[in-house]
């Protein structure tokens, strides 16, 4: 029996590989052993190669050298999977002769999400198990499959529930009893059906969004071609060469950086060892508007019962109807079943009475962005909830410290800045006021994890991390270039060409031009800014040209269509503003557009670090890649 035990997730580094190699050789030599079981202790099967080795240098023995004696073993070798068998973990399982899994197990080759391709035989063994076309799908999406899907695809032989070592041993004994032979995956033929130009183009098109600006897919295709065209050993050599080449790419280095940055962001510096986050069993959300509704959905999606509080029945009914409508759209798109919609709706209880929040562990306030209103709402709910509960505000522009002063529990008040739509967007900015305790921050991070979001802590400065960099850096330059006479279409196209998910003018119109104006009114009460500062947007707001919702903003929209079209009203307005603010019209190249919208992010990021608004530089990268459409 080979049991890997390397907490927390059994990532395979050199010592794990050496252990597998040594024990596989010993099992082969041991005449009393009639089968070999590979399983793992702890919460998961091997979750992959130890990714940190890619940064520090890969130790010997290499993965393929460790897996060779497993596959060559003359006795049946069984892998028993639980948790997440990913990357090198799943490749280890595929090098075994038989596979059994827990019903809750998931498995796959997510390497493409790290900018690399598998290097432990995954691109050669997977097509031998499921065919080259299905392997291509799995490798391009990187999406792990469930045990049930794996059984159907022929990736595993059985599903059994119980302790993975027990179920694995029982299965191995059954194999021995019926005289099952060793069954090396490498000896199987590759089914190449559908792995032709049309099939490849179709698979690429299906994953086009995730693969925009990427190159790893080209390596995947080359490796699979080798699996189809060459004998196993030669294909494996091609894979090794390609896998090593991907590791050298900027793409891989960036994606691996973001992988660790997201995990690092969850760590709170100086958190005393004994401090534990509060357990969240029930929540309340105040405000059933777009934001509050989205937050309630995010909680319900994670199985947390939520009390949704509104001031008036009409707004409550409308908010709940909207939530139901959103869920129904998701169900129609096949994202979940009608039963799952009903389960989620049952978790959301609407009320007009704060007293219904008497047993919650956290309240998230998401009312209109107005200091006096928010203070009143916070003071009222403070009196209604239990003393242990955390009180969060979803403010994007107001001072958290001032909001907290309206309550008797400022140490339990924290900002939870969700991004719209709150049930979809991954980023959660966690804002620490002057009095927010470490325990409250730890609870906020636990909430982020529970909601499957990435939480980043920011100090209570204007715009926290993301909006400050956006408004003072990227969007400020965008507005100055509008004044210089550059059409918004060109500005958006240039930064989208750089890799941003969407240009600033489209985002502005989508979110509502007036929203930014309101934020800037609050900002300018607190701090000064050099002129011209967002004068185009701030001129559109009083004209009621608020973006998509009013049919025109920076762009123009036709009824029922969200396609931005050139707005003939914009150039004369901009020309007049340029004159008023003394901005000269000039030619601006695409290269200059990109530099002027990207480089300020570096400068303002540095200021933010300097001021202690962010704990670490990598947190800023996480904010931008998970919340602002910056290419990972
Ligand atoms: C690969 O296998 C290449 C092969 O083809 C071989 C080539 C030769 N390595 O996410 P969590 C750490 S590529 C190192 O919070 P969860 C993580 O940093 C790999 N460290 O837990 C964190 O550390 P800390 C293919 C890793 O329960 C701690 O473990 N595999 C690795 O929410 C807990 O992580 C993947 O891409 C790793 N492989 O989720 C899987 N994995 O506590 C990547 C985790 O110090 N991992 N850590 O911050 C995951 O997707 C999730 O971590 C997992 C657990 C689902 C496993």
XYZ file of C-alpha atoms and ligand atoms in Angstrom:
688
model
C 0.000 0.000 0.000
C 1.324 3.429 -0.926
C -0.291 6.175 1.146
C 0.660 9.780 0.453
C 0.385 11.970 3.551
C 1.530 15.527 2.950
C -0.921 18.098 4.358
C -2.769 20.181 3.502
C -3.550 18.945 -0.033
C -0.967 16.224 -0.778
C 0.829 18.298 -3.401
C 3.538 16.047 -4.840
C 7.016 17.451 -4.366
C 10.321 15.547 -4.737
C 9.896 13.707 -1.426
C 6.429 12.431 -2.386
C 7.687 11.298 -5.789
C 10.691 9.581 -4.159
C 8.302 7.801 -1.789
C 6.091 6.570 -4.624
C 9.132 5.378 -6.578
C 10.656 3.507 -3.674
C 7.418 1.874 -2.544
C 6.422 0.878 -6.087
C 9.775 -0.890 -6.516
C 9.397 -2.541 -3.122
C 5.876 -3.736 -3.951
C 7.144 -5.256 -7.191
C 9.951 -7.087 -5.376
C 7.741 -8.303 -2.520
C 6.498 -11.768 -3.452
C 3.823 -11.682 -0.770
C 2.161 -8.621 -2.337
C -0.426 -9.563 -4.949
C -1.744 -6.088 -5.746
C -0.718 -2.506 -5.047
C -2.965 0.270 -3.704
C -2.187 3.983 -4.116
C -4.275 6.192 -1.815
C -3.952 9.339 0.258
C -4.427 10.414 3.854
C -6.147 13.681 4.750
C -8.754 15.616 2.816
C -7.757 14.758 -0.735
C -5.922 12.520 -3.172
C -2.743 14.132 -4.593
C -3.915 17.581 -5.737
C -1.123 18.009 -8.256
C 2.569 18.602 -8.544
C 3.811 20.996 -5.872
C 3.423 24.222 -7.854
C 5.983 26.034 -5.727
C 8.645 23.735 -7.233
C 8.054 25.467 -10.571
C 9.371 28.640 -8.970
C 12.179 27.139 -6.911
C 13.360 24.331 -9.216
C 11.995 20.819 -9.774
C 13.666 18.188 -7.565
C 14.478 14.605 -8.562
C 13.036 12.064 -9.048
C 10.955 13.530 -11.886
C 7.293 12.567 -12.062
C 7.660 10.196 -15.023
C 10.512 8.339 -13.319
C 8.370 7.868 -10.214
C 5.317 6.684 -12.172
C 7.194 4.260 -14.472
C 7.536 1.416 -11.916
C 3.854 1.807 -10.981
C 2.677 1.332 -14.527
C 5.242 -1.439 -15.220
C 4.282 -3.372 -12.100
C 3.357 -6.976 -12.898
C 0.606 -6.958 -10.247
C -2.617 -4.969 -10.559
C -2.153 -1.415 -9.296
C -5.249 0.396 -7.955
C -5.664 4.103 -7.263
C -8.368 5.076 -4.771
C -9.427 8.695 -5.276
C -11.087 11.131 -2.906
C -11.239 14.916 -2.727
C -9.594 16.518 -5.753
C -7.237 14.410 -7.876
C -5.771 17.102 -10.060
C -2.829 17.537 -12.411
C 0.034 15.289 -11.335
C -2.386 13.636 -8.910
C -4.734 12.534 -11.636
C -1.747 11.634 -13.815
C -0.581 9.336 -11.010
C -4.020 7.729 -10.985
C -3.903 7.264 -14.757
C -0.525 5.545 -14.470
C -2.202 3.006 -12.170
C -4.037 0.054 -13.753
C -7.457 0.471 -12.113
C -9.222 3.439 -10.536
C -11.938 3.630 -7.899
C -13.326 6.902 -6.494
C -15.516 8.315 -3.753
C -18.841 9.714 -5.046
C -17.724 13.230 -4.014
C -14.319 12.993 -5.731
C -13.434 15.281 -8.607
C -10.595 14.820 -11.035
C -8.977 16.477 -13.993
C -6.031 18.245 -15.547
C -6.324 21.967 -14.702
C -2.777 22.773 -15.853
C -3.988 25.159 -18.570
C -5.271 27.475 -15.822
C -1.640 27.786 -14.735
C -0.362 28.364 -18.277
C 1.306 24.952 -18.493
C 0.485 21.544 -19.925
C 0.673 18.284 -17.957
C 4.158 16.837 -17.673
C 3.517 13.500 -15.988
C 2.019 11.647 -18.932
C -1.417 13.296 -18.772
C -1.523 14.281 -22.426
C -0.537 10.737 -23.457
C -2.580 8.611 -21.064
C -5.807 10.654 -21.032
C -6.467 10.171 -24.789
C -5.813 6.444 -24.330
C -8.642 6.343 -21.777
C -11.244 8.662 -23.311
C -10.110 9.316 -26.896
C -8.207 12.308 -28.252
C -11.288 14.490 -28.851
C -12.632 14.197 -25.294
C -9.096 14.605 -23.947
C -8.791 17.840 -25.908
C -11.952 19.178 -24.271
C -10.721 18.315 -20.799
C -7.279 19.783 -21.363
C -8.539 23.012 -22.946
C -11.162 23.765 -20.314
C -9.105 22.450 -17.401
C -12.433 21.684 -15.756
C -12.380 18.751 -13.345
C -15.097 16.118 -13.781
C -17.216 14.511 -11.071
C -16.857 10.847 -10.181
C -20.134 10.103 -11.976
C -18.923 11.826 -15.163
C -15.582 10.049 -14.876
C -17.294 6.671 -14.619
C -19.386 7.394 -17.675
C -16.322 8.523 -19.654
C -14.374 5.419 -18.674
C -11.828 7.329 -16.607
C -12.549 5.267 -13.510
C -13.815 1.733 -13.017
C -15.994 2.042 -9.943
C -17.492 4.455 -7.421
C -17.639 3.386 -3.786
C -18.390 5.321 -0.637
C -16.372 4.929 2.560
C -12.823 5.367 3.764
C -10.715 5.574 0.581
C -8.118 3.137 1.916
C -10.828 0.620 2.906
C -12.728 0.888 -0.381
C -9.451 0.741 -2.321
C -8.268 -2.376 -0.477
C -11.617 -4.110 -0.922
C -11.511 -3.374 -4.646
C -7.895 -4.591 -4.951
C -8.827 -7.834 -3.178
C -11.740 -8.371 -5.544
C -9.419 -7.857 -8.502
C -6.952 -10.391 -7.113
C -9.767 -12.859 -6.407
C -10.962 -12.762 -9.989
C -7.414 -12.917 -11.333
C -7.510 -9.467 -12.964
C -4.281 -8.785 -14.855
C -2.144 -5.626 -14.769
C -3.641 -3.153 -17.255
C -1.125 -0.454 -18.180
C -2.833 2.564 -19.734
C 0.131 3.142 -22.061
C -0.609 -0.137 -23.865
C -4.042 1.032 -24.982
C -4.637 2.468 -28.438
C -5.679 6.100 -28.915
C -9.114 6.656 -30.444
C -8.482 9.637 -32.730
C -12.079 10.041 -33.938
C -13.069 13.692 -34.029
C -9.523 14.901 -33.413
C -9.291 16.574 -36.817
C -9.100 20.194 -37.934
C -12.845 20.695 -37.570
C -12.967 19.036 -34.144
C -10.002 21.039 -32.895
C -11.484 24.300 -34.192
C -14.772 23.500 -32.483
C -13.078 22.767 -29.140
C -11.037 25.967 -29.391
C -14.140 28.004 -30.193
C -15.955 26.550 -27.189
C -13.188 27.751 -24.880
C -12.398 30.947 -26.782
C -13.320 33.303 -23.977
C -11.036 31.738 -21.402
C -8.256 31.329 -23.965
C -8.290 34.902 -25.277
C -4.704 36.141 -25.569
C -3.359 32.754 -24.459
C -0.870 30.356 -26.079
C -1.004 27.209 -23.903
C -3.702 25.684 -26.096
C -1.189 25.370 -28.943
C 1.041 23.210 -26.751
C -1.955 21.079 -25.743
C -2.782 20.377 -29.384
C 0.824 19.493 -30.239
C 1.037 17.102 -27.292
C -2.212 15.381 -28.291
C -1.020 15.073 -31.886
C 2.035 13.278 -30.523
C -0.263 10.916 -28.584
C -2.163 10.132 -31.789
C 0.850 9.834 -34.117
C 3.645 8.352 -31.997
C 4.265 5.309 -29.811
C 3.802 6.020 -26.093
C 7.463 6.504 -25.146
C 8.077 8.961 -27.986
C 4.857 10.829 -27.234
C 5.891 11.094 -23.602
C 9.228 12.610 -24.641
C 7.385 15.198 -26.766
C 5.127 16.004 -23.808
C 8.130 16.530 -21.523
C 9.698 18.935 -23.990
C 6.459 20.886 -24.486
C 5.611 20.914 -20.777
C 9.051 22.298 -19.913
C 8.672 24.922 -22.634
C 5.327 26.110 -21.223
C 6.914 26.571 -17.813
C 9.232 29.164 -19.336
C 6.434 31.322 -20.738
C 5.473 34.693 -19.240
C 1.923 33.371 -19.285
C 2.777 30.512 -16.894
C 4.818 32.714 -14.622
C 1.974 35.224 -14.397
C -0.742 32.606 -13.821
C 1.305 30.806 -11.162
C 1.938 34.173 -9.508
C -1.817 34.843 -9.415
C -2.508 31.331 -8.042
C -0.300 31.970 -5.013
C -1.296 35.666 -4.768
C -4.960 34.678 -4.326
C -4.077 32.327 -1.486
C -1.694 34.806 0.121
C -4.409 37.476 0.076
C -6.422 35.426 2.602
C -3.661 35.788 5.206
C -4.013 38.563 7.766
C -0.617 39.814 8.938
C -0.182 39.734 12.692
C -3.315 37.661 13.306
C -2.729 36.121 16.752
C -2.483 32.316 16.556
C -5.535 31.603 18.722
C -7.941 33.947 16.920
C -10.645 32.038 15.086
C -13.176 33.407 12.593
C -16.795 33.436 13.666
C -18.887 30.605 12.256
C -21.536 31.918 9.870
C -24.760 29.925 10.151
C -27.232 32.653 9.304
C -26.984 36.088 7.691
C -29.065 39.173 7.075
C -28.877 41.522 4.105
C -30.388 45.009 4.308
C -31.630 46.377 1.009
C -33.252 44.280 -1.736
C -31.925 46.328 -4.660
C -29.547 44.966 -7.302
C -26.635 44.754 -4.882
C -28.527 43.446 -1.855
C -30.361 40.889 -4.005
C -27.083 39.692 -5.519
C -25.501 39.355 -2.071
C -28.518 37.377 -0.817
C -28.125 35.083 -3.839
C -24.413 34.614 -3.147
C -25.247 33.569 0.431
C -28.084 31.253 -0.623
C -25.828 29.709 -3.301
C -23.477 28.741 -0.468
C -26.287 27.274 1.612
C -26.457 30.116 4.154
C -30.003 31.050 5.294
C -30.519 34.767 4.787
C -33.017 37.315 6.100
C -33.553 39.993 3.464
C -34.653 43.244 5.083
C -36.346 46.126 3.265
C -38.076 49.290 4.392
C -41.211 48.847 2.286
C -43.226 45.842 1.150
C -43.237 47.013 -2.459
C -39.423 47.110 -2.652
C -39.153 43.784 -0.869
C -41.587 42.075 -3.256
C -39.822 43.547 -6.248
C -36.400 42.487 -4.936
C -37.473 38.909 -4.241
C -39.196 38.650 -7.622
C -35.966 39.797 -9.273
C -33.951 37.150 -7.399
C -36.383 34.468 -8.539
C -36.186 35.766 -12.099
C -32.367 35.661 -12.048
C -32.393 32.101 -10.719
C -34.938 31.044 -13.331
C -32.726 32.432 -16.100
C -29.793 30.410 -14.715
C -31.984 27.297 -14.540
C -33.115 27.828 -18.117
C -29.473 28.049 -19.177
C -28.895 24.721 -17.459
C -26.692 26.109 -14.702
C -28.827 24.374 -12.098
C -32.051 22.433 -11.719
C -35.482 23.844 -10.840
C -35.148 21.970 -7.517
C -31.927 23.858 -6.776
C -33.751 27.128 -7.501
C -36.471 26.139 -5.016
C -33.860 25.196 -2.394
C -32.151 28.556 -2.763
C -35.376 30.538 -2.678
C -36.363 28.674 0.501
C -33.190 29.972 2.153
C -34.180 33.610 1.536
C -36.721 35.057 3.945
C -37.983 38.573 3.251
C -38.996 40.883 6.073
C -39.647 44.517 6.974
C -38.666 43.951 10.591
C -35.113 44.153 11.984
C -36.244 41.892 14.845
C -36.169 38.968 12.395
C -32.377 39.312 12.399
C -32.150 38.521 16.124
C -30.276 35.246 15.533
C -27.905 36.097 12.680
C -24.101 35.936 12.758
C -23.531 38.620 10.157
C -25.473 41.502 8.641
C -24.516 42.999 5.302
C -25.931 46.443 4.688
C -26.501 47.279 1.005
C -28.727 50.357 1.015
C -28.343 53.482 -1.114
C -24.869 55.075 -0.991
C -25.634 57.912 1.431
C -23.781 58.526 4.706
C -26.748 59.628 6.823
C -29.020 56.876 5.555
C -26.383 54.202 6.089
C -25.613 55.460 9.591
C -29.304 55.315 10.527
C -29.663 51.812 9.123
C -26.523 50.579 10.900
C -27.520 52.092 14.253
C -30.962 50.476 14.045
C -29.724 47.011 13.121
C -26.950 47.236 15.730
C -29.662 47.262 18.405
C -31.474 44.262 16.908
C -28.702 41.698 16.347
C -26.849 39.543 18.894
C -23.662 40.936 20.484
C -21.385 38.436 18.699
C -22.589 39.334 15.194
C -20.428 41.078 12.606
C -21.898 44.174 10.988
C -20.780 44.730 7.405
C -21.352 47.571 4.981
C -21.223 47.226 1.223
C -20.168 50.843 0.764
C -17.911 51.590 -2.180
C -17.080 55.191 -1.378
C -17.942 56.204 2.179
C -15.636 56.179 5.198
C -16.041 52.875 7.012
C -14.631 54.356 10.195
C -17.330 57.005 10.201
C -20.045 54.451 9.451
C -18.777 52.282 12.318
C -19.058 55.227 14.695
C -22.851 54.999 14.354
C -22.795 51.620 16.133
C -21.851 50.341 19.578
C -19.622 47.650 18.038
C -17.068 49.468 15.827
C -14.582 46.595 16.283
C -17.123 44.283 14.639
C -17.853 46.613 11.727
C -16.144 45.815 8.427
C -16.576 46.724 4.782
C -17.612 43.956 2.403
C -17.359 45.582 -0.996
C -19.064 43.245 -3.448
C -18.928 43.776 -7.201
C -21.992 43.597 -9.389
C -23.446 41.038 -10.061
C -22.558 40.059 -6.500
C -23.447 36.395 -6.963
C -21.070 36.108 -9.920
C -18.062 38.391 -9.457
C -15.184 36.746 -7.609
C -13.656 39.741 -5.880
C -14.644 40.795 -2.367
C -12.798 43.841 -1.049
C -12.713 43.649 2.744
C -12.400 47.108 4.228
C -10.832 47.596 7.626
C -11.896 50.683 9.549
C -9.723 52.193 12.255
C -11.343 50.020 14.931
C -12.045 46.806 12.971
C -10.608 43.889 14.978
C -8.361 41.151 13.610
C -11.050 38.611 14.494
C -13.598 40.515 12.400
C -11.161 40.572 9.458
C -10.625 36.821 9.849
C -14.413 36.346 9.819
C -14.678 38.489 6.686
C -12.074 36.282 4.997
C -13.996 33.185 6.111
C -17.138 34.677 4.537
C -15.231 35.250 1.285
C -14.080 31.630 1.298
C -17.585 30.359 2.092
C -18.990 32.369 -0.831
C -16.161 31.015 -3.054
C -14.828 34.509 -3.551
C -11.364 35.892 -3.214
C -11.144 38.329 -0.323
C -8.589 41.143 -0.287
C -8.200 43.410 2.730
C -7.893 47.164 2.098
C -7.602 50.090 4.476
C -10.332 52.705 4.629
C -8.879 55.137 2.074
C -10.865 56.679 -0.774
C -11.954 53.979 -3.247
C -10.040 51.346 -1.227
C -7.751 49.548 -3.705
C -9.707 48.942 -6.899
C -11.825 52.051 -7.389
C -8.994 54.343 -6.344
C -6.719 52.907 -9.028
C -9.520 52.884 -11.542
C -10.746 56.435 -10.983
C -7.426 58.141 -10.252
C -5.437 56.110 -12.764
C -7.053 54.332 -15.660
C -10.315 56.206 -16.037
C -8.814 59.603 -15.387
C -6.468 59.124 -18.342
C -9.356 57.784 -20.407
C -11.301 60.997 -19.791
C -8.317 63.203 -20.607
C -7.865 61.342 -23.895
C -11.561 61.849 -24.679
C -10.905 65.578 -24.238
C -7.892 65.305 -26.543
C -10.328 64.081 -29.188
C -9.829 60.304 -29.133
C -13.112 58.474 -29.835
C -14.252 56.132 -27.025
C -14.358 53.226 -29.501
C -10.602 53.547 -30.029
C -9.861 53.905 -26.329
C -11.857 50.791 -25.478
C -10.492 48.750 -28.373
C -6.883 49.576 -27.478
C -7.109 48.406 -23.859
C -9.185 45.397 -24.855
C -6.382 44.588 -27.281
C -4.007 44.714 -24.327
C -6.218 42.119 -22.646
C -8.592 44.031 -20.361
C -11.992 42.318 -20.407
C -13.809 45.521 -21.338
C -12.815 49.098 -22.123
C -13.587 51.802 -19.529
C -16.231 53.595 -21.585
C -18.287 50.449 -22.039
C -17.947 49.657 -18.329
C -18.965 53.202 -17.412
C -22.111 52.969 -19.535
C -22.916 49.529 -18.182
C -22.556 50.468 -14.517
C -24.231 53.861 -14.911
C -22.366 57.105 -15.542
C -24.137 58.709 -12.567
C -22.696 56.129 -10.154
C -19.170 57.416 -10.739
C -20.370 61.001 -10.431
C -21.916 60.254 -7.019
C -18.708 58.600 -5.866
C -16.691 61.618 -6.979
C -18.984 64.021 -5.124
C -18.188 62.063 -1.929
C -14.506 61.937 -2.809
C -14.158 65.634 -3.421
C -15.724 66.311 -0.018
C -12.819 64.360 1.503
C -9.886 64.994 -0.836
C -8.805 67.247 -3.720
C -7.983 66.075 -7.243
C -6.051 67.784 -10.054
C -8.224 69.010 -12.940
C -9.558 68.033 -15.396
C -10.952 65.108 -13.429
C -13.708 63.045 -15.146
C -15.322 66.153 -16.581
C -16.919 64.291 -19.496
C -18.835 61.798 -17.329
C -19.728 64.486 -14.837
C -21.206 66.571 -17.656
C -23.260 63.614 -18.956
C -24.833 62.863 -15.560
C -26.903 66.066 -15.194
C -28.011 65.637 -18.837
C -29.518 62.265 -17.880
C -27.194 60.431 -20.268
C -26.427 57.703 -17.810
C -25.409 54.837 -20.101
C -27.249 51.670 -21.095
C -30.145 52.312 -18.713
C -31.100 55.577 -20.450
C -30.248 54.614 -24.023
C -27.226 56.868 -24.198
C -24.158 57.788 -22.196
C -20.680 57.769 -23.683
C -22.197 55.561 -26.388
C -25.700 55.314 -27.842
C -27.924 52.206 -27.557
C -30.924 50.980 -29.472
C -33.942 49.688 -27.589
C -33.404 46.188 -26.215
C -29.847 46.038 -27.512
C -26.725 46.488 -25.433
C -24.380 47.036 -28.377
C -22.527 50.335 -27.912
C -22.844 52.555 -31.002
C -21.074 55.865 -31.708
C -22.954 58.710 -30.083
C -23.163 61.753 -32.414
C -23.853 63.993 -29.405
C -20.558 63.165 -27.751
C -17.936 64.887 -30.000
C -19.465 68.407 -29.769
C -19.902 68.053 -25.990
C -16.324 66.864 -25.592
C -14.962 69.612 -27.861
C -16.660 72.251 -25.747
C -15.336 70.738 -22.509
C -11.819 70.555 -23.970
C -11.976 74.249 -24.672
C -13.289 75.099 -21.210
C -10.563 73.063 -19.530
C -7.801 74.172 -21.910
C -7.013 70.684 -23.220
C -5.388 70.711 -26.660
C -6.730 68.319 -29.318
C -4.050 65.960 -30.606
C -3.285 62.665 -32.339
C -2.843 59.776 -29.921
C -1.435 56.408 -31.029
C -2.844 53.062 -29.849
C 0.422 52.400 -28.069
C 0.091 55.655 -26.162
C -3.512 54.807 -25.239
C -2.414 51.521 -23.703
C 0.496 53.088 -21.855
C -1.613 55.903 -20.481
C -4.282 53.541 -19.210
C -2.036 50.792 -17.837
C 1.043 52.538 -16.448
C -0.892 54.731 -13.974
C -2.080 51.506 -12.342
C 1.530 50.828 -11.410
C 2.053 54.316 -10.018
C -1.121 54.411 -7.973
C -0.581 50.816 -6.882
C 2.784 51.906 -5.505
C 1.179 54.831 -3.669
C -1.421 52.504 -2.172
C 1.323 50.210 -0.876
C 3.277 53.150 0.432
C 0.248 54.405 2.348
C -0.461 50.939 3.766
C -3.864 50.719 2.063
C -2.943 47.219 0.801
C -0.977 44.681 2.836
C 1.095 43.510 -0.117
C 1.729 44.163 -3.803
C 0.246 40.814 -4.834
C -3.087 41.774 -3.204
C -3.345 44.594 -5.728
C -2.806 42.114 -8.567
C -5.617 39.968 -7.151
C -8.003 42.947 -6.986
C -7.348 43.804 -10.608
C -7.428 40.279 -12.008
C -10.488 39.110 -10.074
C -12.584 42.283 -10.037
C -11.541 44.691 -12.773
C -10.992 42.515 -15.835
C -7.210 42.830 -15.921
C -5.781 39.813 -17.819
C -4.535 37.232 -15.338
C 0.744 19.848 -12.095
O 0.313 18.966 -11.413
C 1.717 19.640 -13.212
C 1.925 18.178 -13.514
O 1.488 17.894 -14.824
C 3.348 17.715 -13.327
C 4.373 18.403 -14.209
C 5.720 17.778 -14.165
N 1.092 22.986 -5.052
O -6.590 26.336 -2.382
P -6.444 26.106 -0.933
C -1.614 25.058 -1.240
S 0.278 21.449 -11.852
C 1.497 23.694 -3.998
O -6.583 27.248 -0.008
P -8.818 24.469 -0.974
C -2.207 26.447 -1.319
O -1.245 27.365 -1.785
C -0.800 21.406 -10.464
N 0.669 24.208 -3.087
O -7.388 24.899 -0.430
C -2.599 26.678 0.116
O -1.426 27.009 0.837
P -1.485 28.030 2.060
C -2.160 20.948 -10.825
C -0.633 23.983 -3.263
O -9.280 23.354 -0.119
C -3.046 25.293 0.588
O -2.416 24.372 -0.317
N -3.006 21.123 -9.658
C -1.123 23.247 -4.327
O -9.691 25.656 -1.143
C -4.536 25.079 0.551
O -5.020 25.433 -0.746
C -3.701 22.243 -9.461
O -3.688 23.164 -10.248
C -0.214 22.733 -5.257
N -0.597 21.995 -6.300
O -8.572 23.919 -2.445
C -4.517 22.282 -8.203
N -2.469 23.191 -4.245
O -2.460 27.451 3.017
C -4.288 23.575 -7.471
C -2.797 23.862 -3.137
O -0.090 28.104 2.521
N -4.964 23.610 -6.209
N -1.696 24.343 -2.529
O -1.959 29.309 1.439
C -6.302 23.788 -6.086
O -7.037 23.885 -7.050
C -6.852 23.884 -4.692
O -5.792 24.260 -3.838
C -7.473 22.587 -4.140
C -7.814 22.765 -2.638
C -8.773 22.293 -4.916
C -6.546 21.424 -4.270
